[in-house]
PDB file of C-alpha atoms in Angstrom:
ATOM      1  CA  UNK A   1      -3.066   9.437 -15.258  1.00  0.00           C
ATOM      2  CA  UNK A   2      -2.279   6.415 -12.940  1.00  0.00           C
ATOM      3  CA  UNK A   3      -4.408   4.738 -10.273  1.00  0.00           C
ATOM      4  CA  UNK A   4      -2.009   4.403  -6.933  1.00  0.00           C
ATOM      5  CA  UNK A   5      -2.852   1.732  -4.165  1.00  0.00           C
ATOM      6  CA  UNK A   6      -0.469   2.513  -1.264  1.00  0.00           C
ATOM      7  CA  UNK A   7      -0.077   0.385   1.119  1.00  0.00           C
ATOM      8  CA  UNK A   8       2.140  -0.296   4.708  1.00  0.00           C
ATOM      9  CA  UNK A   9       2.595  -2.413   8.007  1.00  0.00           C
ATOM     10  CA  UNK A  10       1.899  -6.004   5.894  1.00  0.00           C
ATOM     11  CA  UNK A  11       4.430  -7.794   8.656  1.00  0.00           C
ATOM     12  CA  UNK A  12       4.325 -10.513   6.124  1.00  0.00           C
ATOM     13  CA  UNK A  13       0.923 -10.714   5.557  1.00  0.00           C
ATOM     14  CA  UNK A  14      -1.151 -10.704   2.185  1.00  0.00           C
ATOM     15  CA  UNK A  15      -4.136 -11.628   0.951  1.00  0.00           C
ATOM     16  CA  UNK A  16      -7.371 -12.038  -1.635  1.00  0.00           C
ATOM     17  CA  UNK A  17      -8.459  -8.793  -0.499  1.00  0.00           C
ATOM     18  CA  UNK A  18      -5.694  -6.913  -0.596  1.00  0.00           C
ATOM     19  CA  UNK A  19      -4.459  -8.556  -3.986  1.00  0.00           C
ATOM     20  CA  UNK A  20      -8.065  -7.704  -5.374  1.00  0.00           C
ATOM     21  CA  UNK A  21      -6.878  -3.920  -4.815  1.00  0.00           C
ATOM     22  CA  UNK A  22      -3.756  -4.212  -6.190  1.00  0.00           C
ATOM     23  CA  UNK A  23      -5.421  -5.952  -9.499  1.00  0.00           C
ATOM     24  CA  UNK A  24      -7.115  -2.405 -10.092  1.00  0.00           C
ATOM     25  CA  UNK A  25      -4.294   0.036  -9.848  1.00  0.00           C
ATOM     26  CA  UNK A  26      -1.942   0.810 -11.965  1.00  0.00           C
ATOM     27  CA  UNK A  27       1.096   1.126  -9.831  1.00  0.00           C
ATOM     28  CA  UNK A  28       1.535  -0.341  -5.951  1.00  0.00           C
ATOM     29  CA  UNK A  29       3.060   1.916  -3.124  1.00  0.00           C
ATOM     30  CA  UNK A  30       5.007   0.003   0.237  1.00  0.00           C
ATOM     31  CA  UNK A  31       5.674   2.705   2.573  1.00  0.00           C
ATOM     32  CA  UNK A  32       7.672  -0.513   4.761  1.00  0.00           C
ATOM     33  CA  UNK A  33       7.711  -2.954   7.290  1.00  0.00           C
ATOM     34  CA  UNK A  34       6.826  -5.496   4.380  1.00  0.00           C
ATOM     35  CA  UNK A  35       7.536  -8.511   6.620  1.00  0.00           C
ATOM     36  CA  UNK A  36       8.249 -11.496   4.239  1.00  0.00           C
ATOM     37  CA  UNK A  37       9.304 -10.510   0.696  1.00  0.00           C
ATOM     38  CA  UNK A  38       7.044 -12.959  -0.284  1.00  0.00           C
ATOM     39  CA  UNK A  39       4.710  -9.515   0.171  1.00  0.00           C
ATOM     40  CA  UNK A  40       6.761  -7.874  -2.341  1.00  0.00           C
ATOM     41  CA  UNK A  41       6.924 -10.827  -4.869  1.00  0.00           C
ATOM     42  CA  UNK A  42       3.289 -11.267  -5.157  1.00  0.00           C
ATOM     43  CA  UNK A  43       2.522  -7.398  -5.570  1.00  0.00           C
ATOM     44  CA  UNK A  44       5.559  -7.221  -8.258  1.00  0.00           C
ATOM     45  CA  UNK A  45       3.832 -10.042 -10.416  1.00  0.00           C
ATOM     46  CA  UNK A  46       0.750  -7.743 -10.874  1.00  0.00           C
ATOM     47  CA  UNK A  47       1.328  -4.405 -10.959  1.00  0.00           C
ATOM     48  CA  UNK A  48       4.597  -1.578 -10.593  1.00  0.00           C
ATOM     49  CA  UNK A  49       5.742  -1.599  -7.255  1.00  0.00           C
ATOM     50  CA  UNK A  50       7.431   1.440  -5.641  1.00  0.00           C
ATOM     51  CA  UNK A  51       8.706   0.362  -2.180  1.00  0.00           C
ATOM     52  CA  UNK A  52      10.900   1.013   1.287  1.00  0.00           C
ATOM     53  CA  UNK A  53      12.035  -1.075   3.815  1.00  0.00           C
ATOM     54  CA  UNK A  54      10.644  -0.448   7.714  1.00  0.00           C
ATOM     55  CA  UNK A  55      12.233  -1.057  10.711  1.00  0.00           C
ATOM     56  CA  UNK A  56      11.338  -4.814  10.855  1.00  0.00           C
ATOM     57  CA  UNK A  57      12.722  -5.961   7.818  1.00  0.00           C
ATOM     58  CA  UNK A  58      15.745  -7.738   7.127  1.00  0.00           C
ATOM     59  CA  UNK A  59      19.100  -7.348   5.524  1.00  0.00           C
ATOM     60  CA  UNK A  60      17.422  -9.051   2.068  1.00  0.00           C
ATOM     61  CA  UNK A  61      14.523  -6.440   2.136  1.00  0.00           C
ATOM     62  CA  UNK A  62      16.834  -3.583   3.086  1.00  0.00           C
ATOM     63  CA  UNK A  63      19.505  -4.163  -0.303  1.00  0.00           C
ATOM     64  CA  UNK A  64      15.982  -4.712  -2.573  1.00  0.00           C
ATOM     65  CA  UNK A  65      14.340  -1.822  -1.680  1.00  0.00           C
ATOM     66  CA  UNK A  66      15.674   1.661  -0.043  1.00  0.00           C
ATOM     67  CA  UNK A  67      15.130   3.701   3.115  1.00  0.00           C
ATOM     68  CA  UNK A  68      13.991   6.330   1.066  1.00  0.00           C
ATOM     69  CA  UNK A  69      12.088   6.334  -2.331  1.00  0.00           C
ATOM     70  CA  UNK A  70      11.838   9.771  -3.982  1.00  0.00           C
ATOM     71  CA  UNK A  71      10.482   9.923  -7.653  1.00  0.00           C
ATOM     72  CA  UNK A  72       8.384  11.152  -9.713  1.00  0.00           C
ATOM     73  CA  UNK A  73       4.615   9.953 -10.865  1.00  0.00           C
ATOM     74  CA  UNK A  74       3.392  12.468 -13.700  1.00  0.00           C
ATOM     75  CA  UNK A  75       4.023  15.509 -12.591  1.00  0.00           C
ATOM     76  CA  UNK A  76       3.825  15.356  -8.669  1.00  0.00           C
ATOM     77  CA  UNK A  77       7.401  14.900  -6.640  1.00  0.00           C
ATOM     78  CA  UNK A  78       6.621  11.935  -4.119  1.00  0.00           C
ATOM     79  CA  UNK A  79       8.985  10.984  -1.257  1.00  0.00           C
ATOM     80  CA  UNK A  80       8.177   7.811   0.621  1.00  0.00           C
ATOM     81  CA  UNK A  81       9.565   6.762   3.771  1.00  0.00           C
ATOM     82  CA  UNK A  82       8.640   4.515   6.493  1.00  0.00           C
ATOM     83  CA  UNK A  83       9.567   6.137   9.658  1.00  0.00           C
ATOM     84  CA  UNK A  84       8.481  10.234   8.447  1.00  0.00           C
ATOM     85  CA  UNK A  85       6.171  11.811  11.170  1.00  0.00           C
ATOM     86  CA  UNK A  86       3.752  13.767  10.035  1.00  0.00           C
ATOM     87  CA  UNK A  87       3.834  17.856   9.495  1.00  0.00           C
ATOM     88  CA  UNK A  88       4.601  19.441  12.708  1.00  0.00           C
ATOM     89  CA  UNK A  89       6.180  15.928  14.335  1.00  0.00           C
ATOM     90  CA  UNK A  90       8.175  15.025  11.044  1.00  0.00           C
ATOM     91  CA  UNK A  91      11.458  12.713  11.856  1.00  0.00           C
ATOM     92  CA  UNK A  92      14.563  14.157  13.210  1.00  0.00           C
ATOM     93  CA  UNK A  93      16.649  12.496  10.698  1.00  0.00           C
ATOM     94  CA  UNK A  94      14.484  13.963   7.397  1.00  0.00           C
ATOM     95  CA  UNK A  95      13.536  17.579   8.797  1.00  0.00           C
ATOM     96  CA  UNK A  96      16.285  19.696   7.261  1.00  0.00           C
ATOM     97  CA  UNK A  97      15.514  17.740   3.912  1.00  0.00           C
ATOM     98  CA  UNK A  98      12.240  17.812   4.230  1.00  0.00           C
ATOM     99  CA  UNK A  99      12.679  22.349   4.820  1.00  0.00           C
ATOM    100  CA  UNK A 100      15.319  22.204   2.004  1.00  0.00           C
ATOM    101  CA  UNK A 101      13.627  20.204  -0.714  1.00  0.00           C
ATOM    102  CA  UNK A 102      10.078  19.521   0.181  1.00  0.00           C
ATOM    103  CA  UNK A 103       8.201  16.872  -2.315  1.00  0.00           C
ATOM    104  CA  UNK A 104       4.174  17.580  -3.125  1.00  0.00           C
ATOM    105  CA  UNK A 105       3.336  14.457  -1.299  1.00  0.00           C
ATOM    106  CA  UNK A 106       5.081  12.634   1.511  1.00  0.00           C
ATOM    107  CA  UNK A 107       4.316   8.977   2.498  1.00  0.00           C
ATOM    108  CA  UNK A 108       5.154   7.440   5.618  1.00  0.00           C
ATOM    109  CA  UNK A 109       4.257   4.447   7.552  1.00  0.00           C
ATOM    110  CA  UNK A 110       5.058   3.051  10.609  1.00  0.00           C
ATOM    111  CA  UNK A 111       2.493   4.305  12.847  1.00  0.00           C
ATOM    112  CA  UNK A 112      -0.244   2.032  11.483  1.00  0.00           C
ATOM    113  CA  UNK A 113      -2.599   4.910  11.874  1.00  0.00           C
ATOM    114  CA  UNK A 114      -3.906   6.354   9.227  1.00  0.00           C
ATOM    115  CA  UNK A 115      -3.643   9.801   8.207  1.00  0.00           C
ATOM    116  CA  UNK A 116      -3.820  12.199   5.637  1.00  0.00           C
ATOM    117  CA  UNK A 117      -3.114  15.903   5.894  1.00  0.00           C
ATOM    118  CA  UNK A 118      -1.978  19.079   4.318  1.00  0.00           C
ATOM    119  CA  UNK A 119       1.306  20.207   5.246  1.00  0.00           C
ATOM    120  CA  UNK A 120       0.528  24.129   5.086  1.00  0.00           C
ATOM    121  CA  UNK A 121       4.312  25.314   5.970  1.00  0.00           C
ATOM    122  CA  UNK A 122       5.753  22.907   3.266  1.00  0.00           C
ATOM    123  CA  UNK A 123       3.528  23.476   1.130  1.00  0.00           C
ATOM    124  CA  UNK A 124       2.465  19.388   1.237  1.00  0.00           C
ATOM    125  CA  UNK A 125       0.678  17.036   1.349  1.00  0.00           C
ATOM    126  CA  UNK A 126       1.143  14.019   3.405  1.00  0.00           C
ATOM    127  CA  UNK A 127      -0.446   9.988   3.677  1.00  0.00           C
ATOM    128  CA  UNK A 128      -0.156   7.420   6.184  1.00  0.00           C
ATOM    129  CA  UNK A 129      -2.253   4.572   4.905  1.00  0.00           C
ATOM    130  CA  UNK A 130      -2.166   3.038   8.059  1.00  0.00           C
ATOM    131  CA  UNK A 131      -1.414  -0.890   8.240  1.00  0.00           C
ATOM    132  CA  UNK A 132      -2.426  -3.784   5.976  1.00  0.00           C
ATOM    133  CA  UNK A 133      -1.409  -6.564   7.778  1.00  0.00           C
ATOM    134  CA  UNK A 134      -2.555  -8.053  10.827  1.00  0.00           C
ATOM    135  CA  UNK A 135       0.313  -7.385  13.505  1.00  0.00           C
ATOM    136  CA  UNK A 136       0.116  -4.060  15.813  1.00  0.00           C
ATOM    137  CA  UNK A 137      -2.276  -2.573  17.957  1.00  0.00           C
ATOM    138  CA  UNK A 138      -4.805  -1.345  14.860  1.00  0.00           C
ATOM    139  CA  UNK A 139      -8.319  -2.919  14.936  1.00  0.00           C
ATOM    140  CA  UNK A 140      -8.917  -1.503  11.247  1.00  0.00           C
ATOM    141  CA  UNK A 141      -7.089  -2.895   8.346  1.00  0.00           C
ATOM    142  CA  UNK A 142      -6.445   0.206   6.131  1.00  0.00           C
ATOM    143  CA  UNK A 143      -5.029   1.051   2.506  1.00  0.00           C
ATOM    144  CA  UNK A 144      -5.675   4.396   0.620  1.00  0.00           C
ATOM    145  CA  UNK A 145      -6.322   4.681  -3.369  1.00  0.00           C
ATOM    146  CA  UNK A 146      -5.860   8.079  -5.392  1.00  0.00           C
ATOM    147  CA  UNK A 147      -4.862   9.192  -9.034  1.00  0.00           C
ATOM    148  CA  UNK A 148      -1.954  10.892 -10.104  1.00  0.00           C
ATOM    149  CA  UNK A 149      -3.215  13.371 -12.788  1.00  0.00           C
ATOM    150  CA  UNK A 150      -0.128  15.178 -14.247  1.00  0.00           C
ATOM    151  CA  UNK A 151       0.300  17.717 -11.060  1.00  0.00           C
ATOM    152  CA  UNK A 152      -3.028  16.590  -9.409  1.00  0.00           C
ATOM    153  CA  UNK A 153      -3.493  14.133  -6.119  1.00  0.00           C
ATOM    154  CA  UNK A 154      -7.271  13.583  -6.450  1.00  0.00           C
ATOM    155  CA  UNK A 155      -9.986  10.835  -5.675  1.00  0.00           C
ATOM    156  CA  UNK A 156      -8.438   9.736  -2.682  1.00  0.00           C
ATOM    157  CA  UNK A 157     -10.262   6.578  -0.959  1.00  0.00           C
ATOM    158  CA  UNK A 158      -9.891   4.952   2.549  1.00  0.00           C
ATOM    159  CA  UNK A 159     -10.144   1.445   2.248  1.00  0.00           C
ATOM    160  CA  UNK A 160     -10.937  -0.480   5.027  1.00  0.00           C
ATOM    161  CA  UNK A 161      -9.598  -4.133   4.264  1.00  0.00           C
ATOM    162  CA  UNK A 162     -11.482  -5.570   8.005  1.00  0.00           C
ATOM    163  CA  UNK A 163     -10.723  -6.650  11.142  1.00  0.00           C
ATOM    164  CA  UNK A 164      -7.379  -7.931  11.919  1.00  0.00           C
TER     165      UNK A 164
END
């Protein structure tokens, strides 16, 4: 069993709150646009850290962490990505993978809204934990927590880290 915090949108930002979180998981999710690695070195102090690069970051994010991150936690097939869409509107550039070899749960980012929904035609299900940090148009600070129980996604939690 493992307790995942995932994460997105820090642009660079981190903070008691969000460290807090990251202090009771058991592994940390990026789904990108970390910003400042300084993001990255913090959360990789504490806990696992599984992790893409977004569009924002640089060339030194970009050759530590990859576009996209598929693996497996226990039992479930993840794929994490930072630009993905969501089912019906998924990313040009990931659609005939995503028909050929679908995972059990998809991750994007990018948005900075969250979202979680089943994927009934791929047979998925997908999370968009919205965005940590403070840059964008969100009002809502978001992260989302869940377990990984051998094939199970279950006691999934919005967190709402504040006003940006």
């Amino acid at each position: 069993m493992k307790k995942i915090l995932l994460l997105s949108d820090t642009h660079s930002h981190i903070d008691d709150v969000i460290l807090k979180y990251v202090a009771q998981a058991d592994e940390v999710w990026h789904a990108g646009d970390i910003g400042n690695l300084n993001v990255t070195d913090t959360i990789k102090k504490l806990k696992p850290l599984r992790c893409v690069y977004g569009n924002i970051d640089d060339a030194q994010a970009r050759l530590e962490f990859p576009l996209h991150n598929r693996f497996l936690c226990e039992n479930v097939s993840v794929w994490i990505t930072h630009i993905g869409g969501y089912p019906g509107k998924y990313n040009p550039n990931i659609r005939e993978e995503m028909a050929a070899n679908p995972p059990q749960l998809f991750i994007s980012g990018h948005s900075h809204i969250l979202k979680v929904m089943f994927d009934k035609k791929n047979n998925l299900l997908h999370m968009n934990p919205g965005a940590a940090g403070k840059s964008g148009f969100h009002q809502m600070r978001t992260m989302l927590r869940f377990v990984i129980d051998d094939d199970k996604i279950k006691d999934l939690e919005i967190i709402e880290i504040g006003k940006k």
